[in-house]
Coordinates of C-alpha atoms in Angstrom, one line a residue:
X3 CA 26.2 13.9 -4.5
X4 CA 29.3 11.4 -7.4
X5 CA 28.2 8.7 -4.8
X6 CA 24.7 9.1 -5.4
X7 CA 24.9 9.5 -9.5
X8 CA 27.1 6.0 -10.1
X9 CA 25.0 4.4 -7.5
X10 CA 21.9 5.7 -10.1
X11 CA 24.2 4.9 -12.9
X12 CA 24.7 1.5 -12.2
X13 CA 20.8 1.4 -11.4
X14 CA 20.1 2.8 -15.0
X15 CA 22.0 -0.3 -16.7
X16 CA 20.8 -2.2 -14.5
X17 CA 16.8 -0.7 -16.1
X18 CA 18.4 -1.0 -19.1
X19 CA 19.4 -5.0 -18.5
X20 CA 16.1 -5.6 -17.6
X21 CA 14.2 -3.9 -20.1
X22 CA 16.6 -6.0 -22.8
X23 CA 16.1 -9.4 -21.4
X24 CA 13.1 -9.6 -19.4
X25 CA 10.7 -8.1 -22.4
X26 CA 9.0 -11.2 -22.4
X27 CA 8.1 -12.0 -18.6
X28 CA 6.8 -8.3 -19.0
X29 CA 2.7 -8.9 -18.4
X30 CA 4.4 -10.9 -15.3
X31 CA 6.1 -8.0 -14.2
X32 CA 3.6 -5.4 -14.8
X33 CA 1.5 -7.9 -13.0
X34 CA 3.3 -7.7 -9.8
X35 CA 3.7 -3.8 -10.5
X36 CA -0.2 -3.8 -9.6
X37 CA -0.1 -7.3 -7.0
X38 CA 2.2 -4.8 -5.0
X39 CA 0.1 -2.0 -5.0
X40 CA -0.3 0.0 -1.3
X41 CA -4.4 0.0 -2.9
X42 CA -4.7 -3.3 -3.0
X43 CA -4.9 -3.4 1.0
X44 CA -8.2 -1.5 0.7
X45 CA -9.4 -3.3 -2.0
X46 CA -8.4 -6.9 -1.7
X47 CA -6.3 -8.3 1.2
X48 CA -8.0 -6.2 4.0
X49 CA -11.8 -7.2 3.3
X50 CA -10.5 -11.1 3.1
X51 CA -8.4 -11.4 6.6
X52 CA -10.9 -9.3 8.2
X53 CA -13.8 -11.8 7.7
X54 CA -11.3 -14.6 8.6
X55 CA -9.2 -12.3 11.6
X56 CA -11.3 -9.6 13.2
X57 CA -7.5 -8.6 14.8
X58 CA -5.7 -9.0 11.9
X59 CA -7.5 -6.8 9.6
X60 CA -7.5 -4.3 12.3
X61 CA -3.5 -4.8 12.3
X62 CA -3.0 -4.8 8.9
X63 CA -5.1 -1.6 7.8
X64 CA -2.8 0.3 11.1
X65 CA 0.3 -1.0 10.0
X66 CA -0.5 0.2 5.6
X67 CA -1.4 3.5 6.5
X68 CA 1.4 4.7 9.2
X69 CA 3.9 2.8 7.0
X70 CA 2.5 4.9 3.8
X71 CA 2.7 8.0 6.0
X72 CA 6.3 6.9 7.0
X73 CA 7.2 6.3 3.4
X74 CA 5.5 9.8 2.6
X75 CA 7.9 11.2 4.8
X76 CA 10.9 10.0 4.4
X77 CA 10.1 10.2 0.0
X78 CA 10.0 14.0 1.5
X79 CA 13.0 14.1 3.7
X80 CA 15.2 11.5 0.7
X81 CA 14.1 13.9 -2.4
X82 CA 15.0 10.7 -4.3
X83 CA 14.8 10.8 -8.2
X84 CA 13.0 8.9 -10.6
X85 CA 14.7 6.8 -13.2
X86 CA 12.7 8.0 -16.5
X87 CA 13.5 11.7 -14.9
X88 CA 17.0 11.7 -13.4
X89 CA 18.7 10.0 -17.0
X90 CA 16.9 13.1 -18.9
X91 CA 18.4 15.7 -16.8
X92 CA 21.8 14.3 -14.4
X93 CA 25.1 15.8 -16.5
X94 CA 26.7 12.4 -15.9
X95 CA 26.8 11.0 -19.3
X96 CA 29.8 12.5 -21.5
X97 CA 28.2 14.2 -24.7
X98 CA 24.4 14.9 -23.1
X99 CA 24.0 11.1 -24.9
X100 CA 21.7 10.1 -21.8
X101 CA 20.0 5.9 -22.2
X102 CA 17.0 5.1 -23.8
X103 CA 14.2 3.7 -20.9
X104 CA 11.0 2.9 -22.7
X105 CA 7.9 3.8 -20.1
X106 CA 5.2 2.1 -19.6
X107 CA 1.8 3.8 -19.0
X108 CA 2.2 2.9 -14.8
X109 CA 5.6 4.0 -15.2
X110 CA 4.7 8.5 -14.2
X111 CA 4.2 8.4 -10.7
X112 CA 4.6 12.2 -9.6
X113 CA 6.1 11.3 -6.1
X114 CA 9.8 11.4 -4.8
X115 CA 11.4 8.1 -5.7
X116 CA 12.8 6.6 -2.3
X117 CA 11.7 4.7 -1.1
X118 CA 9.3 2.9 -2.6
X119 CA 6.6 2.7 -2.0
X120 CA 4.3 -0.4 -3.4
X121 CA 7.7 -2.3 -2.2
X122 CA 7.4 -1.2 1.5
X123 CA 3.4 -1.6 1.5
X124 CA 4.4 -5.1 -0.3
X125 CA 6.3 -6.3 2.5
X126 CA 4.9 -4.7 5.4
X127 CA 1.0 -6.3 4.2
X128 CA 2.8 -10.0 3.4
X129 CA 4.0 -9.9 6.9
X130 CA 1.7 -9.0 8.8
X131 CA -0.4 -11.9 6.5
X132 CA 2.6 -14.6 7.0
X133 CA 3.4 -14.2 10.6
X134 CA -0.7 -14.3 11.0
X135 CA -1.0 -17.9 9.2
X136 CA 2.0 -18.7 11.4
X137 CA 0.3 -17.8 14.7
X138 CA -2.1 -20.8 13.8
X139 CA 1.6 -23.2 14.0
X140 CA 2.8 -22.6 16.9
X141 CA 1.2 -23.3 19.0
X142 CA 1.0 -26.9 17.9
X143 CA 3.2 -29.3 20.7
X144 CA 3.3 -32.8 19.2
X145 CA 6.9 -33.7 16.8
X146 CA 4.3 -34.0 13.8
X147 CA 2.9 -30.7 14.4
X148 CA 5.9 -29.2 14.8
X149 CA 8.3 -30.8 11.4
X150 CA 4.9 -29.6 9.2
X151 CA 5.4 -26.0 11.1
X152 CA 8.9 -25.3 10.2
X153 CA 7.6 -26.6 6.2
X154 CA 4.9 -24.6 6.6
X155 CA 7.1 -21.8 8.0
X156 CA 10.0 -22.4 5.2
X157 CA 6.9 -22.5 2.7
X158 CA 5.5 -19.2 3.5
X159 CA 8.5 -17.2 4.5
X160 CA 10.1 -18.2 0.8
X161 CA 6.4 -17.3 -1.0
X162 CA 7.0 -13.7 1.2
X163 CA 10.4 -13.1 -0.3
X164 CA 9.7 -14.2 -4.0
X165 CA 7.0 -12.0 -4.1
X166 CA 8.7 -8.6 -2.6
X167 CA 11.7 -9.7 -5.5
X168 CA 8.8 -10.3 -7.7
X169 CA 7.8 -6.5 -7.0
X170 CA 11.0 -4.9 -6.8
X171 CA 12.5 -6.6 -10.1
X172 CA 8.5 -4.9 -11.8
X173 CA 9.2 -1.3 -10.2
X174 CA 13.0 -0.8 -11.5
X175 CA 11.5 -3.0 -14.4
X176 CA 9.3 -0.4 -15.2
X177 CA 11.7 2.6 -14.9
X178 CA 9.3 3.8 -11.7
X179 CA 12.6 3.0 -9.5
X180 CA 16.1 2.6 -8.9
X181 CA 17.3 -1.2 -7.2
X182 CA 18.6 1.0 -4.0
X183 CA 15.0 2.5 -3.3
X184 CA 12.9 -0.3 -4.0
X185 CA 15.2 -2.4 -1.8
X186 CA 15.2 0.4 1.1
X187 CA 11.6 0.1 0.4
X188 CA 10.8 -3.4 1.8
X189 CA 13.0 -2.8 4.4
X190 CA 11.0 -0.1 5.8
X191 CA 8.3 -2.3 5.3
X192 CA 8.9 -4.9 7.9
X193 CA 9.9 -2.7 10.1
X194 CA 6.9 -1.1 11.0
X195 CA 4.8 -4.5 10.2
X196 CA 7.2 -5.6 13.1
X197 CA 7.2 -3.0 15.4
X198 CA 3.1 -3.5 14.9
X199 CA 3.7 -6.5 16.4
X200 CA 4.2 -5.7 19.6
X201 CA 1.1 -2.7 19.6
X202 CA -2.2 -4.4 21.1
X203 CA -3.5 -0.9 22.1
X204 CA -5.2 -0.4 18.7
X205 CA -6.9 -3.5 19.3
X206 CA -9.1 -1.5 21.4
X207 CA -8.8 1.3 19.7
X208 CA -11.7 4.0 20.5
X209 CA -13.2 6.4 17.6
X210 CA -11.7 9.4 19.6
X211 CA -8.3 7.5 19.7
X212 CA -8.6 6.8 15.5
X213 CA -9.4 11.0 14.9
X214 CA -6.1 11.9 16.9
X215 CA -3.9 9.6 15.6
X216 CA -5.5 11.2 12.2
X217 CA -5.3 15.1 13.1
X218 CA -2.1 13.9 14.2
X219 CA -0.9 12.0 10.9
X220 CA -2.6 15.1 8.6
X221 CA -1.7 18.4 11.1
X222 CA 2.4 16.4 11.2
X223 CA 2.8 15.5 7.2
X224 CA 0.5 19.0 6.3
X225 CA 2.8 20.9 8.6
X226 CA 6.5 19.6 7.4
X227 CA 5.5 20.1 4.5
X228 CA 4.5 23.9 5.3
X229 CA 7.6 24.7 6.7
X230 CA 9.6 23.4 4.3
X231 CA 7.8 25.9 1.9
X232 CA 8.3 28.4 4.3
X233 CA 12.1 27.5 3.6
X234 CA 11.9 27.9 0.2
X235 CA 12.1 23.8 -0.3
X236 CA 9.2 22.3 -2.2
X237 CA 8.7 19.2 -1.0
X238 CA 7.1 19.5 -4.4
X239 CA 9.6 19.7 -6.9
X240 CA 8.5 16.2 -8.4
X241 CA 5.3 16.3 -10.0
X242 CA 6.7 19.0 -12.4
X243 CA 9.5 16.5 -13.7
X244 CA 6.6 13.7 -13.7
X245 CA 5.5 15.9 -15.8
X246 CA 7.7 17.4 -17.7
X247 CA 9.5 13.8 -18.7
X248 CA 7.1 11.7 -18.5
X249 CA 6.1 10.2 -22.3
X250 CA 2.5 10.4 -22.7
X251 CA 0.8 13.0 -20.4
X252 CA -2.6 10.8 -20.3
X253 CA 0.0 8.8 -17.4
X254 CA 0.0 11.1 -14.9
X255 CA -2.5 10.7 -12.4
X256 CA -3.1 13.0 -9.8
X257 CA -3.6 10.3 -7.3
X258 CA 0.1 9.5 -6.9
X259 CA 0.9 12.9 -5.7
X260 CA 2.3 12.4 -2.6
X261 CA -0.8 14.6 -1.1
X262 CA -3.1 11.6 -2.7
X263 CA -1.7 9.1 -1.1
X264 CA -1.9 10.9 2.1
X265 CA -6.0 12.0 2.4
X266 CA -6.9 8.4 1.0
X267 CA -4.6 6.5 3.6
X268 CA -6.6 9.0 6.9
X269 CA -9.6 8.4 4.8
X270 CA -9.5 4.4 5.2
X271 CA -8.1 4.4 9.1
X272 CA -11.3 7.0 10.2
X273 CA -13.8 4.4 8.2
X274 CA -12.0 1.6 9.6
X275 CA -12.4 3.9 13.3
X276 CA -16.5 4.3 12.6
X277 CA -16.7 0.5 11.7
X278 CA -15.4 -0.5 14.3
X279 CA -17.5 1.6 16.8
X280 CA -20.7 1.6 15.1
X281 CA -23.2 -0.3 16.6
X282 CA -23.8 -2.5 13.3
X283 CA -20.2 -3.7 13.7
X284 CA -21.2 -4.8 17.3
X285 CA -24.7 -6.4 16.4
X286 CA -23.2 -8.4 12.9
X287 CA -19.7 -8.7 13.7
X288 CA -20.1 -9.7 18.2
X289 CA -23.1 -11.3 17.5
X290 CA -23.9 -15.4 17.6
X291 CA -23.6 -15.2 13.6
X292 CA -19.9 -14.0 13.4
X293 CA -19.2 -17.4 14.1
X294 CA -20.4 -19.3 11.5
X295 CA -18.3 -20.3 8.3
X296 CA -21.2 -19.3 6.3
X297 CA -21.3 -16.3 7.6
X298 CA -17.9 -15.2 6.6
X299 CA -18.0 -16.7 3.1
X300 CA -20.8 -14.3 2.1
X301 CA -19.1 -11.3 4.0
X302 CA -16.1 -12.1 2.4
X303 CA -18.2 -12.8 -1.4
X304 CA -20.0 -9.6 -0.4
X305 CA -17.8 -7.1 0.7
X306 CA -14.9 -8.0 -2.5
X307 CA -17.8 -7.2 -5.2
X308 CA -18.8 -4.3 -3.8
X309 CA -15.5 -2.9 -3.0
X310 CA -15.0 -3.9 -6.8
X311 CA -18.4 -1.8 -8.1
X312 CA -16.6 1.1 -5.8
X313 CA -13.8 1.2 -8.6
X314 CA -16.1 2.1 -10.9
X315 CA -17.4 5.7 -9.1
X316 CA -14.4 8.5 -11.1
X317 CA -13.7 10.6 -8.7
X318 CA -13.6 14.6 -10.8
X319 CA -9.8 16.1 -11.1
X320 CA -10.9 18.9 -12.5
X321 CA -10.3 21.0 -8.8
X322 CA -7.1 19.4 -6.9
X323 CA -9.0 20.1 -2.6
X324 CA -12.0 18.3 -4.3
X325 CA -10.4 15.8 -5.9
X326 CA -8.8 15.4 -2.4
X327 CA -12.0 15.4 -0.2
X328 CA -13.9 12.7 -2.6
X329 CA -10.6 10.6 -2.1
X330 CA -11.0 10.6 1.7
X331 CA -14.9 10.4 1.4
X332 CA -14.3 7.0 -1.2
X333 CA -11.3 5.7 1.1
X334 CA -13.8 6.0 4.2
X335 CA -16.1 4.1 2.7
X336 CA -14.3 1.7 1.5
X337 CA -13.0 -0.1 5.3
X338 CA -16.9 0.7 7.0
X339 CA -18.4 -1.5 4.0
X340 CA -16.7 -4.2 5.5
X341 CA -16.4 -4.2 9.0
X342 CA -20.1 -2.5 9.1
X343 CA -22.0 -2.1 6.3
X344 CA -22.3 -5.7 4.4
X345 CA -21.9 -7.6 7.8
X346 CA -24.5 -5.7 9.0
X347 CA -26.7 -6.6 6.0
X348 CA -25.9 -10.3 5.9
X349 CA -26.9 -10.2 9.6
X350 CA -30.0 -9.3 9.0
X351 CA -30.4 -11.7 5.7
X352 CA -29.8 -14.9 8.1
X353 CA -31.7 -13.3 11.4
X354 CA -35.0 -12.8 8.4
X355 CA -34.1 -16.4 7.1
X356 CA -34.2 -18.4 10.6
X357 CA -37.9 -16.4 11.6
X358 CA -39.0 -17.6 8.1
X359 CA -37.9 -21.4 8.8
X360 CA -39.0 -21.4 11.6

């Protein structure tokens, strides 16, 4: 539509301004784009928070998975273009003099652009972390503590918005998103996170509940895709555009396709369900050692180290279906490692040490 073209055109002007005047901050903006990467939720934020507070850690995975699932459905409904290919195909510019937007190794996302998955994932997980941190200070009753709570509230929400604005600017700077797409992503993420503030049932969910949720999310997304395909609407329309207009074919990554994100998130939720309902989790995280600071610190350190090793496991991409299966397994292994395997090993190690000392 004409209004959307004008919105995109104004967005391109903003991207050009950022790429021209904020070149000195390129490394910082690329780093902020990394900070907003939804995959960091599973490999960094979750291992830290789960050992500090299992309720918050569990909520974080649910918010991340459901938020990214909604992001996928919204992307399929809204058909949002990305700047780096829109400027090449639009007819809005006279004499076909389309603007030149610089691309970067992280520019060539292959899914639709609206809303921004990075902005949505970042806002929902940071919202969970900030509200969790503030829940500790809200209990303070004396006058000095109330003042400290207000200062903490102001500081944490300031940090929240600084991070969200930085992530949004970074995604616009690299020409992956238009400004309205990142703004929509931020507020959609906040809404999802706020909804889970009032959903305590996830803390007591059985393995059957996790499996049912996984099946519902997968069947709904796949069914939605197949129904629209029967109506001759291709929901993967963005992939050939990305491949056509990406400046470097090596920057195209199958991991950014719509179904890759879906499989990754379903694997993470499945792994969390198995871990929380396992005997290893009950023996370690619910045992006497779970209250010890040393136990939690060792679990955090070991979890972070182990998950970084997972990054060296490269999944073959030559067969798409094999990639999805292995990606599901790898994603399931990450929360399972954090929730059950690492705590059980630390628990066994501490118990062995205690026996030797006695």
